[in-house]
Coordinates of C-alpha atoms in Angstrom, one line a residue:
X80 CA -7.7 85.7 123.9
X81 CA -7.5 86.1 120.2
X82 CA -8.9 83.1 118.2
X83 CA -6.3 80.9 116.6
X84 CA -6.2 80.4 112.9
X85 CA -7.2 76.8 111.7
X86 CA -6.0 75.2 108.5
X87 CA -6.7 72.0 106.6
X88 CA -3.6 69.8 106.1
X89 CA -4.9 66.3 105.4
X90 CA -7.8 64.8 103.4
X91 CA -9.2 61.3 103.4
X92 CA -12.2 60.2 101.3
X93 CA -14.1 57.1 100.4
X94 CA -16.9 57.8 97.9
X95 CA -18.9 56.2 95.1
X96 CA -16.6 57.9 92.6
X97 CA -13.3 57.2 94.2
X98 CA -11.6 55.5 97.2
X99 CA -9.1 58.3 97.9
X100 CA -9.3 62.0 97.9
X101 CA -7.3 62.2 94.7
X102 CA -9.6 59.7 92.9
X103 CA -12.7 61.5 94.2
X104 CA -11.4 64.9 93.0
X105 CA -10.5 63.5 89.6
X106 CA -14.0 62.1 89.1
X107 CA -15.6 65.3 90.2
X108 CA -13.6 67.4 87.7
X109 CA -14.5 64.9 85.0
X110 CA -18.2 65.1 85.9
X111 CA -18.4 61.3 86.5
X112 CA -21.4 59.8 88.3
X113 CA -21.0 57.0 90.9
X114 CA -24.6 56.0 91.0
X115 CA -25.7 52.5 90.0
X116 CA -28.0 49.6 90.8
X117 CA -28.0 48.4 94.4
X118 CA -25.8 45.3 94.8
X119 CA -25.5 45.1 98.6
X120 CA -28.9 43.3 98.9
X121 CA -31.7 42.2 96.5
X122 CA -33.6 45.4 95.9
X123 CA -35.5 43.8 93.0
X124 CA -37.9 41.6 95.0
X125 CA -41.5 41.9 94.1
X126 CA -44.8 41.5 96.0
X127 CA -47.6 39.1 95.2
X128 CA -48.9 41.6 92.6
X129 CA -45.6 41.6 90.7
X130 CA -44.7 45.1 91.9
X131 CA -41.3 46.0 93.1
X132 CA -41.2 46.3 96.9
X133 CA -38.5 49.0 96.7
X134 CA -39.5 52.0 94.5
X135 CA -35.8 53.0 94.4
X136 CA -33.3 50.4 93.5
X137 CA -30.2 52.5 92.9
X138 CA -27.6 54.0 95.2
X139 CA -24.1 55.3 95.4
X140 CA -22.1 52.3 96.7
X141 CA -18.4 52.1 97.6
X142 CA -16.7 49.7 95.2
X143 CA -13.5 47.7 95.5
X144 CA -12.9 48.7 99.1
X145 CA -10.1 46.8 100.7
X146 CA -10.5 47.2 104.5
X147 CA -7.3 45.1 105.1
X148 CA -5.2 48.0 103.9
X149 CA -6.3 49.9 107.0
X150 CA -7.5 47.4 109.6
X151 CA -6.2 44.1 111.0
X152 CA -8.0 41.2 109.5
X153 CA -9.2 39.9 112.9
X154 CA -11.0 43.2 113.5
X155 CA -12.7 43.6 110.1
X156 CA -15.4 41.1 110.9
X157 CA -16.1 42.9 114.2
X158 CA -16.3 46.4 112.9
X159 CA -19.4 47.8 111.3
X160 CA -18.8 49.0 107.8
X161 CA -19.2 52.7 108.9
X162 CA -16.4 52.2 111.3
X163 CA -14.2 50.6 108.6
X164 CA -14.9 53.6 106.4
X165 CA -14.1 56.1 109.2
X166 CA -10.8 54.4 110.1
X167 CA -9.8 54.2 106.5
X168 CA -10.5 57.9 105.8
X169 CA -8.8 58.9 109.0
X170 CA -5.7 56.9 108.1
X171 CA -5.6 58.5 104.6
X172 CA -6.1 62.0 106.1
X173 CA -3.3 61.5 108.6
X174 CA -0.9 60.1 106.0
X175 CA -1.8 62.9 103.6
X176 CA -1.1 65.5 106.3
X177 CA 2.3 64.0 106.8
X178 CA 1.7 63.8 110.6
X179 CA 3.8 61.4 112.7
X180 CA 1.5 60.8 115.7
X181 CA 4.5 60.0 117.9
X182 CA 5.7 63.6 117.3
X183 CA 2.4 65.2 118.3
X184 CA 1.5 66.1 121.9
X185 CA -1.0 63.3 122.4
X186 CA -3.0 65.4 124.9
X187 CA -3.6 68.1 122.3
X188 CA -4.5 65.7 119.5
X189 CA -8.2 65.0 119.2
X190 CA -10.9 63.3 117.1
X191 CA -14.4 64.3 116.3
X192 CA -16.1 62.0 113.8
X193 CA -19.8 61.7 113.4
X194 CA -22.4 59.6 111.6
X195 CA -26.1 60.2 110.8
X196 CA -27.1 56.6 111.6
X197 CA -24.0 54.7 112.7
X198 CA -23.8 50.9 112.8
X199 CA -27.2 50.0 111.5
X200 CA -26.1 46.8 109.8
X201 CA -24.6 45.6 113.1
X202 CA -27.9 46.4 114.8
X203 CA -29.9 44.5 112.2
X204 CA -27.6 41.5 112.1
X205 CA -27.6 41.3 115.9
X206 CA -31.3 41.3 116.1
X207 CA -31.5 38.6 113.5
X208 CA -29.1 36.5 115.6
X209 CA -31.2 37.1 118.7
X210 CA -34.4 36.2 116.9
X211 CA -33.2 33.1 115.2
X212 CA -30.6 31.7 117.6
X213 CA -31.4 33.2 121.0
X214 CA -30.3 36.1 123.2
X215 CA -27.3 34.2 124.5
X216 CA -25.8 34.0 121.0
X217 CA -25.7 37.8 120.5
X218 CA -22.1 39.1 120.0
X219 CA -20.6 41.2 122.8
X220 CA -19.4 43.5 120.1
X221 CA -23.0 44.5 119.0
X222 CA -23.3 47.5 121.3
X223 CA -19.8 49.0 121.0
X224 CA -19.8 48.5 117.2
X225 CA -23.2 50.2 116.5
X226 CA -22.8 53.4 118.6
X227 CA -21.9 56.5 116.7
X228 CA -19.1 57.7 118.8
X229 CA -17.1 54.5 118.4
X230 CA -15.6 55.9 115.1
X231 CA -13.9 58.6 117.1
X232 CA -13.0 56.1 119.8
X233 CA -11.3 53.7 117.5
X234 CA -9.5 56.4 115.5
X235 CA -8.2 58.0 118.8
X236 CA -6.8 54.6 119.8
X237 CA -5.3 54.1 116.4
X238 CA -3.3 57.3 116.6
X239 CA -2.8 57.7 120.3
X240 CA -4.9 60.9 120.3
X241 CA -5.7 61.6 123.9
X242 CA -7.1 65.1 123.5
X243 CA -10.8 65.9 122.9
X244 CA -12.7 62.8 121.8
X245 CA -16.3 63.5 120.8
X246 CA -18.9 62.8 118.2
X247 CA -21.9 64.4 116.6
X248 CA -25.1 63.0 115.0
X249 CA -27.1 65.6 113.2
X250 CA -28.4 63.7 110.2
X251 CA -27.1 65.2 106.9
X252 CA -25.4 68.1 108.7
X253 CA -23.2 65.8 110.7
X254 CA -20.0 66.2 108.7
X255 CA -20.1 70.0 108.7
X256 CA -20.9 70.1 112.5
X257 CA -18.0 67.7 113.2
X258 CA -15.5 69.9 111.3
X259 CA -16.9 73.1 112.6
X260 CA -16.9 71.9 116.2
X261 CA -13.4 70.5 115.8
X262 CA -12.3 73.9 114.5
X263 CA -13.7 75.6 117.6
X264 CA -11.7 73.3 119.8
X265 CA -8.5 74.4 118.1
X266 CA -9.5 78.1 118.0
X267 CA -10.0 78.1 121.8
X268 CA -6.7 76.3 122.4
X269 CA -8.1 73.0 123.6
X270 CA -6.3 71.1 120.8
X271 CA -3.5 71.6 118.2
X272 CA -4.6 68.9 115.8
X273 CA -8.1 67.4 115.2
X274 CA -9.2 64.5 112.9
X275 CA -12.8 65.4 111.9
X276 CA -15.6 64.5 109.5
X277 CA -18.2 61.8 109.0
X278 CA -18.8 58.3 107.9
X279 CA -21.9 56.4 106.8
X280 CA -22.9 52.9 105.7
X281 CA -26.7 52.9 105.3
X282 CA -27.3 50.9 102.2
X283 CA -29.3 48.1 103.9
X284 CA -32.9 47.0 103.3
X285 CA -34.4 48.9 106.3
X286 CA -33.0 52.3 105.5
X287 CA -33.7 52.1 101.8
X288 CA -37.3 50.9 102.5
X289 CA -37.8 53.8 105.0
X290 CA -36.6 56.4 102.5
X291 CA -38.8 54.8 99.8
X292 CA -41.8 55.0 102.2
X293 CA -41.1 58.7 102.6
X294 CA -41.0 59.1 98.8
X295 CA -37.8 61.1 99.3
X296 CA -35.6 59.3 96.8
X297 CA -35.3 59.3 93.0
X298 CA -37.1 56.5 91.2
X299 CA -35.1 57.0 88.0
X300 CA -34.0 53.4 88.2
X301 CA -33.5 53.0 84.5
X302 CA -31.0 55.8 84.3
X303 CA -29.0 55.6 87.6
X304 CA -26.2 57.9 86.5
X305 CA -28.8 60.6 85.7
X306 CA -30.9 60.1 88.8
X307 CA -29.2 62.7 91.0
X308 CA -29.9 66.0 89.2
X309 CA -29.8 68.9 91.7
X310 CA -31.6 72.2 90.7
X311 CA -32.8 70.6 87.4
X312 CA -36.5 70.9 86.7
X313 CA -36.9 67.2 86.3
X314 CA -35.3 66.2 89.7
X315 CA -37.4 63.7 91.6
X316 CA -35.5 63.0 94.8
X317 CA -32.1 62.3 96.3
X318 CA -30.0 59.1 95.8
X319 CA -28.6 57.6 99.0
X320 CA -24.9 56.8 99.1
X321 CA -22.3 55.6 101.5
X322 CA -18.6 56.4 102.4
X323 CA -16.6 58.8 104.4
X324 CA -15.0 62.2 104.3
X325 CA -12.4 63.1 107.0
X326 CA -9.9 66.0 107.3
X327 CA -7.0 66.8 109.5
X328 CA -7.3 70.3 111.0
X329 CA -4.4 72.1 112.7
X330 CA -3.7 75.4 114.3
X331 CA -1.7 77.5 111.9
X332 CA 1.2 77.6 114.3
X333 CA 1.4 73.9 114.6
X334 CA 1.2 73.3 110.9
X335 CA 3.8 76.0 110.2
X336 CA 6.2 74.5 112.8
X337 CA 6.3 71.3 110.9
X338 CA 6.3 73.0 107.5
X339 CA 3.0 71.2 106.5
X340 CA 1.4 71.6 103.1
X341 CA -1.8 73.6 103.7
X342 CA -4.9 73.1 101.5
X343 CA -7.0 76.0 102.9
X344 CA -8.0 77.9 106.0
X345 CA -11.2 77.4 107.9
X346 CA -12.5 80.9 108.6
X347 CA -16.1 80.6 109.5
X348 CA -18.7 78.3 110.9
X349 CA -22.5 78.9 111.4
X350 CA -25.2 76.7 112.8
X351 CA -28.9 77.2 113.2
X352 CA -32.3 75.4 113.5
X353 CA -35.3 75.8 111.3
X354 CA -37.6 74.9 114.2
X355 CA -40.1 74.1 111.4
X356 CA -40.6 70.4 110.5
X357 CA -39.1 66.9 111.1
X358 CA -38.0 66.4 107.5
X359 CA -39.0 69.4 105.3
X360 CA -36.8 72.5 105.1
X361 CA -38.2 75.9 106.0
X362 CA -40.0 77.1 102.8
X363 CA -38.5 80.6 103.2
X364 CA -35.0 79.3 103.6
X365 CA -34.7 81.1 106.9
X366 CA -32.6 78.6 108.9
X367 CA -30.3 78.0 106.0
X368 CA -29.9 81.7 105.4
X369 CA -29.1 82.4 109.0
X370 CA -26.5 79.6 109.0
X371 CA -24.7 81.2 106.1
X372 CA -24.9 84.6 107.7
X373 CA -23.5 83.3 110.9
X374 CA -20.6 81.7 109.1
X375 CA -19.9 85.0 107.3
X376 CA -20.1 87.0 110.5
X377 CA -17.8 84.5 112.3
X378 CA -15.3 85.0 109.5
X379 CA -15.7 88.8 109.5
X380 CA -16.1 88.8 105.7
X381 CA -18.7 90.4 103.4
X382 CA -21.1 88.3 101.3
X383 CA -19.6 89.7 98.1
X384 CA -16.2 88.2 99.0
X385 CA -17.6 84.6 98.5
X386 CA -16.9 83.2 95.0
X387 CA -18.2 79.7 95.2
X388 CA -20.8 77.7 97.2
X389 CA -20.8 73.9 97.4
X390 CA -24.5 73.6 97.9
X391 CA -26.3 71.0 100.0
X392 CA -28.2 70.4 96.7
X393 CA -29.9 67.1 97.3
X394 CA -31.9 66.9 94.1
X395 CA -35.2 67.0 96.0
X396 CA -37.9 69.4 94.8
X397 CA -38.0 71.2 98.1
X398 CA -34.4 71.4 99.2
X399 CA -33.0 72.8 95.9
X400 CA -35.7 75.5 95.7
X401 CA -35.4 76.6 99.3
X402 CA -31.6 76.6 99.3
X403 CA -31.7 78.8 96.2
X404 CA -34.1 81.2 98.1
X405 CA -31.7 81.2 101.1
X406 CA -28.7 82.0 98.9
X407 CA -30.6 84.9 97.4
X408 CA -31.6 86.2 100.9
X409 CA -28.0 86.2 102.1
X410 CA -26.1 87.4 99.0
X411 CA -28.7 89.7 97.3
X412 CA -27.5 90.9 93.9
X413 CA -24.2 89.1 94.4
X414 CA -26.1 85.7 94.2
X415 CA -26.3 86.1 90.4
X416 CA -22.5 86.3 90.2
X417 CA -21.9 83.3 92.5
X418 CA -20.8 79.9 91.2
X419 CA -22.9 77.3 93.0
X420 CA -22.7 73.5 92.4
X421 CA -23.8 70.3 94.0
X422 CA -21.3 67.4 94.0
X423 CA -24.2 65.2 95.1
X424 CA -25.1 65.1 91.4
X425 CA -22.1 62.7 91.1
X426 CA -21.7 61.1 94.5
X427 CA -25.3 60.9 95.6
X428 CA -26.1 61.8 99.2
X429 CA -23.8 60.4 101.8
X430 CA -26.0 61.6 104.7
X431 CA -23.8 61.9 107.8
X432 CA -20.7 61.7 105.6
X433 CA -21.9 64.3 103.1
X434 CA -20.5 67.3 104.9
X435 CA -17.0 65.8 105.2
X436 CA -16.9 64.8 101.6
X437 CA -18.2 68.1 100.4
X438 CA -15.8 70.0 102.6
X439 CA -13.0 68.2 100.9
X440 CA -14.5 69.1 97.5
X441 CA -14.7 72.7 98.5
X442 CA -11.1 72.8 99.9
X443 CA -9.8 71.3 96.7
X444 CA -11.8 73.7 94.5
X445 CA -9.9 76.5 96.3
X446 CA -6.6 74.7 96.2
X447 CA -6.7 73.9 92.5
X448 CA -8.7 76.9 91.2
X449 CA -11.2 74.5 89.6
X450 CA -14.9 74.3 90.4
X451 CA -16.7 71.0 90.2
X452 CA -19.9 70.9 88.1
X453 CA -23.5 70.1 88.8
X454 CA -24.0 67.2 86.3
X455 CA -27.4 66.2 84.9
X456 CA -28.4 69.8 84.7
X457 CA -30.4 69.6 81.5
X458 CA -33.7 71.5 82.0
X459 CA -33.5 74.8 84.0
X460 CA -36.0 75.3 86.8
X461 CA -37.4 78.9 86.8
X462 CA -37.4 78.7 90.6
X463 CA -33.7 77.6 90.6
X464 CA -32.1 80.4 88.6
X465 CA -28.5 80.7 89.9
X466 CA -25.2 79.7 88.2
X467 CA -25.0 76.0 89.0
X468 CA -21.8 75.4 87.1
X469 CA -23.7 73.1 84.7
X470 CA -22.3 69.8 83.6
X471 CA -18.6 70.8 83.1
X472 CA -16.0 71.8 85.6
X473 CA -14.9 75.4 85.4
X474 CA -11.4 76.8 85.8
X475 CA -11.9 79.7 88.2
X476 CA -9.7 81.0 91.0
X477 CA -11.8 81.7 94.1
X478 CA -10.6 83.3 97.3
X479 CA -13.4 82.3 99.6
X480 CA -15.8 79.4 99.3
X481 CA -18.8 78.2 101.4
X482 CA -20.2 74.7 102.0
X483 CA -23.7 74.0 103.2
X484 CA -25.2 71.0 104.9
X485 CA -28.8 70.8 106.2
X486 CA -30.3 67.8 108.0
X487 CA -33.6 66.3 109.2
X488 CA -34.8 67.9 112.4
X489 CA -34.2 71.3 110.7
X490 CA -30.5 71.4 111.6
X491 CA -28.2 73.6 109.5
X492 CA -24.4 73.9 109.3
X493 CA -22.3 76.1 107.1
X494 CA -18.5 76.1 106.7
X495 CA -16.5 78.9 105.2
X496 CA -13.0 78.3 103.7
X497 CA -10.4 80.7 102.4
X498 CA -7.5 80.1 100.0
X499 CA -4.5 79.9 102.3
X500 CA -2.2 83.0 102.4
X501 CA 0.8 82.9 104.7

């Protein structure tokens, strides 16, 4: 059976630079950073020696989020923040797609939303109640509200989606895997419509402390907006962030029947493993390169047809160098002609939500013929020598664009999108 074409018809985003997909895109094209001091907890406490306990005290936080716009007030206090973000993004994506759930075959309407960490605040708050007040005072909502697949569960209930209902947890590759796996379900005729992406709410003391201990994050606390600087020679680590990025995918036939606005077509998906290290990427870029090649082979297109890459581009010394190597391995001489940018320079790293958010950025780049920049690119790194669309958005029509996402555990996922042609 011939694989069905899959298109993107709805976008929903909550990011440090905007609480809708439109706000997010506007900020990206203006090159605006969403990084600032952490406000969700006191990250400025000091030890007995007067030293900061948290080496990193900055993050990309969601600001002015009104959960009541999307969730009944009685449920807000029960739902972990990552669930609130997922529901909000899904609601925005469905509305943007112009889908009336009552007019969709519910058994062919599915949800696949992932998270890297899930309801960690619910877990930590529940343990504090158990420790201070006793086991019999722990809320019955602790378990259902911390598990990662509950985002898909709640969204499926919200829209009466009774088709495939699944989840994925692959660290920073989660969003790409969720969208890619959802695409496969439509291609093989298991669904007509899928809500897919990722959500994350990890700005809590434990996760920040853990990343600080790994020495993985930027310590440019005095210049938050300049801290995330992918591919720049002076990069010193990533900046953690929170939010969500969710899309509505449909078979082309389903979208055409209802005369839907189509942003782009999903034409390729590749996934691999480095099989190398728990947290460090393969130094030869092998797994990343194979993920990109797999996506190209899946789409049946040549490397030279790709015009833009939304890079994983975390702003860590290792990732940016090895991703550059991987791009060169895949694209050869064409790599020098490719536009490559990292929107993490503006949003920070949303972990399990990063792939969803960056898929939206990639789709909108195709849709508008405008490439978002890599901001804070001040000092070129000789080992990172591609065209990173430095500092200013670029008007450029692109036919095919690629989005990378790589995660702890050596997991890699690449999505390939094409400008929609009827």
